[in-house]
């Protein structure tokens, strides 16, 4: 791969971040960009000021959704160290998503190196407050100006950086969830296990309707029978029962979440009975009725752990743990964030340090 080119912006003043960042509204000064053509492969890697992308109105991703993305986070620790949470897993998943929709794969090591340089250049933008972080959004889209349906021959890969706070305005407060059997997010053998815009587009209407009825998000059931639980909002889901903790097994329509994987690893270490299996919504309701449902929570990069306080299915309204965060959800949140911010030793090697040094730009 050729050397990264640098076209850096002259920063005139220090970066001042607002007290409350929200999620995904603020962007750093620079982005990484790289092009693909059949003849050359991936080329022209460049770090340049964040600017609009120029696309032809016939660009294939606009019409046929040939695009993939990732979401990962970097954290500033009290020592001043900057670390990224499991970036290799995210870039490998990006390649898995790409394969499913005929996008050429990227070189994971090169992407990590490019990210390292980009973060170094924009490190002033990383918030220092506990709970805040730098959200990293890599994405790839098919660019051919062509209206026939087939894979594009040209692509762009971009990495964008955004200082963020809590994903849900509720913060760690439990969310209100409506179980939808009217819409599905994904079907097995479809795109559900890929991070591609189509899945998120499919989720919008149900999400909006839930919000209109006073909920935060929806719980998704399987695409065939609407019987088995799959995900919650944009997150993987865990059901804490008296004798086991259940998360739906990866069946092709569920995203293999990096936080999901980390939570499973932690629960195993804590000798808890974590089981990956199919679980029906009826079993969740029955467990609630029998007093066996201790907690429900979502896991994802953006919110990390999100406790479900209220769950409504058809006419059944379930108040979980009196609408308070479950003990296990809290423990997991504390553990993961303590690792993120360096308050606990990273015994799993989940953190990749950003090598902080002056980037040679010429
Ligand atoms: C996550 O939970 O990390 C997500 O996938 C949310 C993101 C699409 C904003």
Tab-separated table of C-alpha atoms and ligand atoms in Angstrom:
chain	number	residue	atom	x	y	z
A	1	UNK	CA	0.000	0.000	0.000
A	2	UNK	CA	1.252	3.503	-0.799
A	3	UNK	CA	2.108	6.028	1.884
A	4	UNK	CA	-0.717	8.058	3.383
A	5	UNK	CA	-0.868	11.598	2.010
A	6	UNK	CA	-1.577	14.463	4.385
A	7	UNK	CA	-3.505	17.609	3.511
A	8	UNK	CA	-3.918	19.084	6.935
A	9	UNK	CA	-5.953	22.030	8.052
A	10	UNK	CA	-4.282	24.909	9.842
A	11	UNK	CA	-5.950	24.991	13.238
A	12	UNK	CA	-6.294	28.575	14.420
A	13	UNK	CA	-7.467	27.987	17.970
A	14	UNK	CA	-7.639	25.272	20.595
A	15	UNK	CA	-10.474	22.796	20.422
A	16	UNK	CA	-13.274	23.683	22.839
A	17	UNK	CA	-15.878	20.975	23.331
A	18	UNK	CA	-19.342	21.695	24.724
A	19	UNK	CA	-20.111	20.415	28.223
A	20	UNK	CA	-22.738	17.991	26.874
A	21	UNK	CA	-21.710	16.308	23.664
A	22	UNK	CA	-24.765	14.231	22.770
A	23	UNK	CA	-24.112	11.603	20.127
A	24	UNK	CA	-22.755	11.985	16.590
A	25	UNK	CA	-23.307	15.715	16.128
A	26	UNK	CA	-19.767	17.052	16.351
A	27	UNK	CA	-16.919	16.033	14.057
A	28	UNK	CA	-13.165	16.484	14.385
A	29	UNK	CA	-11.030	18.447	11.909
A	30	UNK	CA	-9.876	15.562	9.724
A	31	UNK	CA	-10.995	12.343	8.082
A	32	UNK	CA	-9.244	9.481	6.373
A	33	UNK	CA	-10.212	8.638	2.817
A	34	UNK	CA	-9.140	5.978	0.295
A	35	UNK	CA	-10.401	4.958	-3.156
A	36	UNK	CA	-10.860	1.617	-4.862
A	37	UNK	CA	-10.846	0.757	-8.529
A	38	UNK	CA	-10.719	-2.694	-10.108
A	39	UNK	CA	-7.446	-1.904	-11.839
A	40	UNK	CA	-5.482	-0.457	-8.919
A	41	UNK	CA	-7.266	-1.883	-5.876
A	42	UNK	CA	-7.338	0.351	-2.781
A	43	UNK	CA	-5.252	3.467	-3.399
A	44	UNK	CA	-4.841	7.136	-2.691
A	45	UNK	CA	-4.966	6.967	1.131
A	46	UNK	CA	-5.280	10.514	2.399
A	47	UNK	CA	-5.917	12.332	5.667
A	48	UNK	CA	-7.635	15.633	4.881
A	49	UNK	CA	-10.037	18.153	6.421
A	50	UNK	CA	-13.583	16.888	6.946
A	51	UNK	CA	-15.492	18.093	3.937
A	52	UNK	CA	-18.472	17.158	1.841
A	53	UNK	CA	-18.111	14.064	-0.307
A	54	UNK	CA	-18.812	14.599	-3.944
A	55	UNK	CA	-20.994	11.886	-5.386
A	56	UNK	CA	-22.563	11.440	-8.788
A	57	UNK	CA	-26.374	11.399	-8.532
A	58	UNK	CA	-26.332	7.899	-10.059
A	59	UNK	CA	-23.818	6.588	-7.464
A	60	UNK	CA	-24.826	3.014	-6.766
A	61	UNK	CA	-24.942	3.192	-2.977
A	62	UNK	CA	-27.614	5.888	-3.138
A	63	UNK	CA	-29.923	3.738	-5.211
A	64	UNK	CA	-29.143	0.202	-4.137
A	65	UNK	CA	-27.603	0.624	-0.691
A	66	UNK	CA	-24.241	-0.949	-1.419
A	67	UNK	CA	-22.516	0.360	1.704
A	68	UNK	CA	-21.161	-0.914	5.020
A	69	UNK	CA	-20.053	0.802	8.204
A	70	UNK	CA	-18.611	0.240	11.668
A	71	UNK	CA	-18.782	1.985	15.031
A	72	UNK	CA	-15.967	1.760	17.572
A	73	UNK	CA	-14.613	3.955	20.328
A	74	UNK	CA	-11.385	5.494	21.582
A	75	UNK	CA	-11.058	6.628	25.193
A	76	UNK	CA	-8.755	9.104	26.891
A	77	UNK	CA	-7.527	7.705	30.188
A	78	UNK	CA	-6.509	9.731	33.246
A	79	UNK	CA	-2.842	8.992	32.517
A	80	UNK	CA	-3.270	10.733	29.150
A	81	UNK	CA	-3.102	7.420	27.282
A	82	UNK	CA	-5.492	7.029	24.369
A	83	UNK	CA	-6.861	3.540	23.751
A	84	UNK	CA	-9.217	1.975	21.209
A	85	UNK	CA	-11.574	-0.823	22.255
A	86	UNK	CA	-11.064	-3.994	20.160
A	87	UNK	CA	-10.446	-2.215	16.832
A	88	UNK	CA	-9.270	-5.412	15.088
A	89	UNK	CA	-12.659	-7.038	15.762
A	90	UNK	CA	-14.448	-4.054	14.244
A	91	UNK	CA	-12.356	-3.914	11.074
A	92	UNK	CA	-12.698	-7.677	10.619
A	93	UNK	CA	-16.462	-7.323	10.990
A	94	UNK	CA	-16.362	-4.514	8.420
A	95	UNK	CA	-14.765	-6.978	6.001
A	96	UNK	CA	-17.394	-9.622	6.829
A	97	UNK	CA	-20.144	-7.116	6.079
A	98	UNK	CA	-18.369	-6.111	2.866
A	99	UNK	CA	-18.112	-9.700	1.616
A	100	UNK	CA	-21.875	-10.156	1.977
A	101	UNK	CA	-22.646	-7.287	-0.358
A	102	UNK	CA	-19.751	-7.672	-2.810
A	103	UNK	CA	-17.586	-4.811	-1.532
A	104	UNK	CA	-13.809	-5.415	-1.739
A	105	UNK	CA	-12.157	-6.014	1.621
A	106	UNK	CA	-9.668	-3.618	3.171
A	107	UNK	CA	-6.332	-4.512	4.762
A	108	UNK	CA	-7.063	-4.537	8.495
A	109	UNK	CA	-3.492	-3.666	9.558
A	110	UNK	CA	-3.375	-0.752	7.152
A	111	UNK	CA	-6.760	0.526	8.369
A	112	UNK	CA	-5.496	0.345	11.971
A	113	UNK	CA	-2.377	2.280	11.036
A	114	UNK	CA	-4.430	4.929	9.237
A	115	UNK	CA	-6.762	5.219	12.240
A	116	UNK	CA	-3.792	5.577	14.566
A	117	UNK	CA	-2.457	8.480	12.498
A	118	UNK	CA	-5.866	10.134	12.179
A	119	UNK	CA	-6.488	9.967	15.929
A	120	UNK	CA	-3.008	11.348	16.618
A	121	UNK	CA	-3.674	14.306	14.375
A	122	UNK	CA	-7.063	15.024	15.971
A	123	UNK	CA	-6.313	13.890	19.530
A	124	UNK	CA	-7.226	17.293	21.004
A	125	UNK	CA	-10.798	16.411	20.126
A	126	UNK	CA	-10.946	13.405	22.425
A	127	UNK	CA	-13.029	14.341	25.454
A	128	UNK	CA	-11.431	13.680	28.841
A	129	UNK	CA	-14.617	13.340	30.906
A	130	UNK	CA	-15.554	9.881	32.226
A	131	UNK	CA	-18.470	8.696	30.096
A	132	UNK	CA	-17.380	10.615	27.001
A	133	UNK	CA	-15.316	9.143	24.186
A	134	UNK	CA	-14.295	9.443	20.563
A	135	UNK	CA	-16.718	7.524	18.335
A	136	UNK	CA	-15.018	6.218	15.208
A	137	UNK	CA	-17.148	5.664	12.118
A	138	UNK	CA	-15.439	3.825	9.241
A	139	UNK	CA	-17.616	3.281	6.162
A	140	UNK	CA	-17.388	2.147	2.556
A	141	UNK	CA	-19.753	2.879	-0.311
A	142	UNK	CA	-20.077	1.904	-3.973
A	143	UNK	CA	-19.587	4.887	-6.234
A	144	UNK	CA	-20.142	3.809	-9.856
A	145	UNK	CA	-22.511	6.199	-11.648
A	146	UNK	CA	-24.711	3.427	-13.023
A	147	UNK	CA	-28.381	2.584	-12.651
A	148	UNK	CA	-28.186	-1.154	-13.403
A	149	UNK	CA	-28.288	-3.485	-10.412
A	150	UNK	CA	-24.875	-5.073	-9.925
A	151	UNK	CA	-21.858	-4.545	-7.665
A	152	UNK	CA	-20.046	-1.267	-8.170
A	153	UNK	CA	-16.493	-1.339	-9.520
A	154	UNK	CA	-15.362	1.735	-7.603
A	155	UNK	CA	-15.594	2.468	-3.875
A	156	UNK	CA	-14.624	4.977	-1.243
A	157	UNK	CA	-13.522	4.115	2.294
A	158	UNK	CA	-13.778	6.897	4.874
A	159	UNK	CA	-13.054	7.128	8.602
A	160	UNK	CA	-14.860	9.916	10.440
A	161	UNK	CA	-14.322	10.823	14.113
A	162	UNK	CA	-16.918	12.253	16.480
A	163	UNK	CA	-16.516	13.197	20.170
A	164	UNK	CA	-19.573	11.750	21.928
A	165	UNK	CA	-21.360	11.455	25.247
A	166	UNK	CA	-24.300	9.170	26.038
A	167	UNK	CA	-26.149	7.605	23.094
A	168	UNK	CA	-29.583	7.714	24.673
A	169	UNK	CA	-30.601	11.029	26.258
A	170	UNK	CA	-31.671	8.911	29.267
A	171	UNK	CA	-27.948	8.191	29.879
A	172	UNK	CA	-27.786	5.046	32.000
A	173	UNK	CA	-31.423	5.402	33.090
A	174	UNK	CA	-33.496	2.376	32.027
A	175	UNK	CA	-35.243	2.668	28.678
A	176	UNK	CA	-38.857	1.913	27.733
A	177	UNK	CA	-39.150	-0.711	25.037
A	178	UNK	CA	-42.049	-1.780	22.847
A	179	UNK	CA	-41.925	-5.295	21.384
A	180	UNK	CA	-42.969	-4.999	17.750
A	181	UNK	CA	-44.613	-7.839	15.878
A	182	UNK	CA	-45.700	-5.502	13.130
A	183	UNK	CA	-42.279	-4.958	11.559
A	184	UNK	CA	-39.071	-6.969	11.396
A	185	UNK	CA	-35.522	-5.694	11.196
A	186	UNK	CA	-33.914	-8.554	9.294
A	187	UNK	CA	-34.315	-12.168	8.199
A	188	UNK	CA	-31.932	-15.113	8.424
A	189	UNK	CA	-29.670	-15.423	5.402
A	190	UNK	CA	-30.427	-11.756	4.680
A	191	UNK	CA	-28.295	-8.851	5.916
A	192	UNK	CA	-29.062	-8.885	9.636
A	193	UNK	CA	-25.576	-10.000	10.680
A	194	UNK	CA	-23.911	-7.262	8.591
A	195	UNK	CA	-23.524	-3.640	9.529
A	196	UNK	CA	-25.112	-2.198	6.438
A	197	UNK	CA	-27.460	0.809	6.145
A	198	UNK	CA	-30.383	-1.372	4.947
A	199	UNK	CA	-30.903	-2.831	8.440
A	200	UNK	CA	-31.052	0.599	9.990
A	201	UNK	CA	-33.432	1.903	7.300
A	202	UNK	CA	-35.673	-1.112	8.009
A	203	UNK	CA	-35.769	-0.156	11.689
A	204	UNK	CA	-36.804	3.480	11.354
A	205	UNK	CA	-40.589	3.321	11.049
A	206	UNK	CA	-41.058	0.939	13.972
A	207	UNK	CA	-38.688	3.099	16.053
A	208	UNK	CA	-40.573	6.301	15.205
A	209	UNK	CA	-43.932	4.716	16.024
A	210	UNK	CA	-42.579	3.471	19.338
A	211	UNK	CA	-41.301	6.963	20.197
A	212	UNK	CA	-44.732	8.411	19.342
A	213	UNK	CA	-46.240	6.078	21.920
A	214	UNK	CA	-43.763	7.132	24.612
A	215	UNK	CA	-41.137	4.408	24.175
A	216	UNK	CA	-37.402	4.775	23.596
A	217	UNK	CA	-37.052	1.987	21.033
A	218	UNK	CA	-38.410	-1.387	19.940
A	219	UNK	CA	-37.472	-4.973	20.646
A	220	UNK	CA	-37.138	-6.966	17.433
A	221	UNK	CA	-38.553	-10.437	16.999
A	222	UNK	CA	-37.390	-12.919	14.352
A	223	UNK	CA	-38.302	-12.208	10.755
A	224	UNK	CA	-40.217	-15.444	10.097
A	225	UNK	CA	-42.574	-16.170	12.998
A	226	UNK	CA	-42.136	-13.069	15.181
A	227	UNK	CA	-41.692	-15.480	18.039
A	228	UNK	CA	-38.028	-15.377	19.043
A	229	UNK	CA	-36.345	-12.273	20.403
A	230	UNK	CA	-33.419	-10.936	18.369
A	231	UNK	CA	-32.203	-7.410	19.182
A	232	UNK	CA	-33.270	-4.288	21.047
A	233	UNK	CA	-33.083	-1.005	19.110
A	234	UNK	CA	-29.612	-1.088	17.552
A	235	UNK	CA	-28.243	-3.340	20.294
A	236	UNK	CA	-27.845	-7.015	21.157
A	237	UNK	CA	-30.050	-8.182	24.005
A	238	UNK	CA	-29.481	-10.141	27.229
A	239	UNK	CA	-32.219	-11.611	29.438
A	240	UNK	CA	-31.209	-12.183	33.050
A	241	UNK	CA	-33.263	-15.097	34.407
A	242	UNK	CA	-32.976	-16.642	37.883
A	243	UNK	CA	-30.994	-19.660	36.698
A	244	UNK	CA	-29.324	-18.443	33.543
A	245	UNK	CA	-28.480	-15.377	31.524
A	246	UNK	CA	-29.659	-15.779	27.949
A	247	UNK	CA	-28.654	-13.965	24.792
A	248	UNK	CA	-30.039	-15.031	21.406
A	249	UNK	CA	-27.504	-17.183	19.571
A	250	UNK	CA	-26.045	-15.764	16.383
A	251	UNK	CA	-28.376	-17.167	13.768
A	252	UNK	CA	-27.618	-15.056	10.703
A	253	UNK	CA	-30.041	-12.225	11.394
A	254	UNK	CA	-28.354	-10.901	14.544
A	255	UNK	CA	-25.334	-8.596	14.497
A	256	UNK	CA	-22.287	-10.249	16.142
A	257	UNK	CA	-21.705	-7.350	18.525
A	258	UNK	CA	-18.234	-6.688	19.908
A	259	UNK	CA	-19.741	-5.552	23.225
A	260	UNK	CA	-21.976	-8.659	23.156
A	261	UNK	CA	-18.874	-10.850	22.794
A	262	UNK	CA	-17.045	-8.951	25.579
A	263	UNK	CA	-20.039	-9.295	27.938
A	264	UNK	CA	-20.229	-13.048	27.284
A	265	UNK	CA	-16.508	-13.347	28.027
A	266	UNK	CA	-16.880	-11.391	31.293
A	267	UNK	CA	-19.894	-13.425	32.431
A	268	UNK	CA	-18.014	-16.666	31.770
A	269	UNK	CA	-15.072	-15.390	33.811
A	270	UNK	CA	-17.443	-14.531	36.634
A	271	UNK	CA	-18.697	-18.138	36.520
A	272	UNK	CA	-22.186	-17.053	35.599
A	273	UNK	CA	-24.431	-19.305	33.580
A	274	UNK	CA	-24.469	-17.441	30.249
A	275	UNK	CA	-26.237	-19.338	27.488
A	276	UNK	CA	-26.478	-18.435	23.797
A	277	UNK	CA	-29.780	-19.923	22.663
A	278	UNK	CA	-33.097	-19.128	21.018
A	279	UNK	CA	-35.521	-17.517	23.428
A	280	UNK	CA	-39.153	-16.724	22.664
A	281	UNK	CA	-40.961	-13.591	23.761
A	282	UNK	CA	-43.490	-15.927	25.413
A	283	UNK	CA	-40.726	-17.341	27.606
A	284	UNK	CA	-39.747	-13.800	28.627
A	285	UNK	CA	-43.393	-13.014	29.541
A	286	UNK	CA	-43.747	-16.301	31.457
A	287	UNK	CA	-40.505	-15.661	33.329
A	288	UNK	CA	-41.826	-12.230	34.258
A	289	UNK	CA	-45.095	-13.732	35.506
A	290	UNK	CA	-43.233	-16.383	37.528
A	291	UNK	CA	-40.928	-13.832	39.095
A	292	UNK	CA	-37.918	-15.331	37.281
A	293	UNK	CA	-37.062	-12.287	35.176
A	294	UNK	CA	-34.382	-10.332	37.006
A	295	UNK	CA	-33.336	-7.985	34.243
A	296	UNK	CA	-33.124	-7.171	30.551
A	297	UNK	CA	-30.365	-5.121	28.949
A	298	UNK	CA	-28.927	-4.203	25.583
A	299	UNK	CA	-25.243	-4.153	24.646
A	300	UNK	CA	-23.615	-2.087	21.910
A	301	UNK	CA	-20.663	0.188	21.260
A	302	UNK	CA	-22.659	3.401	21.351
A	303	UNK	CA	-24.529	2.971	24.664
A	304	UNK	CA	-22.277	0.140	26.004
A	305	UNK	CA	-24.975	-1.270	28.350
A	306	UNK	CA	-28.561	-0.054	28.343
A	307	UNK	CA	-30.938	-1.355	30.966
A	308	UNK	CA	-34.551	-2.025	29.981
A	309	UNK	CA	-36.955	-0.829	32.691
A	310	UNK	CA	-40.244	-1.292	30.869
A	311	UNK	CA	-41.167	-3.840	28.234
A	312	UNK	CA	-44.548	-3.907	26.500
A	313	UNK	CA	-45.698	-6.840	24.349
A	314	UNK	CA	-49.208	-6.712	22.900
A	315	UNK	CA	-51.281	-5.603	25.926
A	316	UNK	CA	-48.844	-6.890	28.497
A	317	UNK	CA	-46.871	-4.202	30.305
A	318	UNK	CA	-43.891	-5.463	32.234
A	319	UNK	CA	-42.018	-3.299	34.749
A	320	UNK	CA	-38.611	-4.851	35.187
A	321	UNK	CA	-36.802	-4.449	38.495
A	322	UNK	CA	-39.204	-1.614	39.432
A	323	UNK	CA	-37.926	0.374	36.448
A	324	UNK	CA	-34.465	0.611	38.034
A	325	UNK	CA	-31.185	-0.504	36.379
A	326	UNK	CA	-30.586	-4.206	37.013
A	327	UNK	CA	-27.687	-5.177	39.266
A	328	UNK	CA	-25.990	-7.215	36.552
A	329	UNK	CA	-26.354	-4.465	33.925
A	330	UNK	CA	-24.769	-2.001	36.352
A	331	UNK	CA	-21.935	-4.381	37.202
A	332	UNK	CA	-21.164	-4.970	33.518
A	333	UNK	CA	-21.315	-1.262	32.737
A	334	UNK	CA	-18.924	-0.504	35.612
A	335	UNK	CA	-16.551	-3.256	34.547
A	336	UNK	CA	-16.438	-2.272	30.872
A	337	UNK	CA	-16.119	1.455	31.522
A	338	UNK	CA	-13.447	0.829	34.184
A	339	UNK	CA	-11.466	-1.061	31.561
A	340	UNK	CA	-12.084	1.668	28.956
A	341	UNK	CA	-10.823	4.449	31.215
A	342	UNK	CA	-7.893	2.483	32.645
A	343	UNK	CA	-9.369	2.207	36.148
A	344	UNK	CA	-9.086	-1.573	35.903
A	345	UNK	CA	-6.291	-3.555	34.332
A	346	UNK	CA	-6.963	-4.657	30.766
A	347	UNK	CA	-6.279	-8.333	31.407
A	348	UNK	CA	-7.986	-9.395	28.173
A	349	UNK	CA	-5.892	-7.152	25.903
A	350	UNK	CA	-9.041	-5.525	24.605
A	351	UNK	CA	-7.430	-2.096	24.392
A	352	UNK	CA	-5.136	-1.034	21.566
A	353	UNK	CA	-3.072	1.982	22.597
A	354	UNK	CA	-2.782	4.862	20.151
A	355	UNK	CA	0.909	5.501	19.770
A	356	UNK	CA	1.099	9.199	20.568
A	357	UNK	CA	3.777	10.810	18.472
A	358	UNK	CA	4.111	13.607	15.969
A	359	UNK	CA	2.810	12.317	12.661
A	360	UNK	CA	5.342	12.913	9.889
A	361	UNK	CA	3.203	14.540	7.260
A	362	UNK	CA	5.647	15.170	4.454
B	1	LIG	C1	-24.236	0.610	18.542
B	1	LIG	O1	-24.942	0.286	19.493
B	1	LIG	O2	-23.046	0.673	18.652
B	1	LIG	C2	-24.863	0.927	17.270
B	1	LIG	O3	-24.856	0.137	16.396
B	1	LIG	C3	-25.507	2.233	17.169
B	1	LIG	C4	-25.036	3.030	16.017
B	1	LIG	C5	-25.666	2.602	14.731
B	1	LIG	C6	-25.242	4.493	16.272
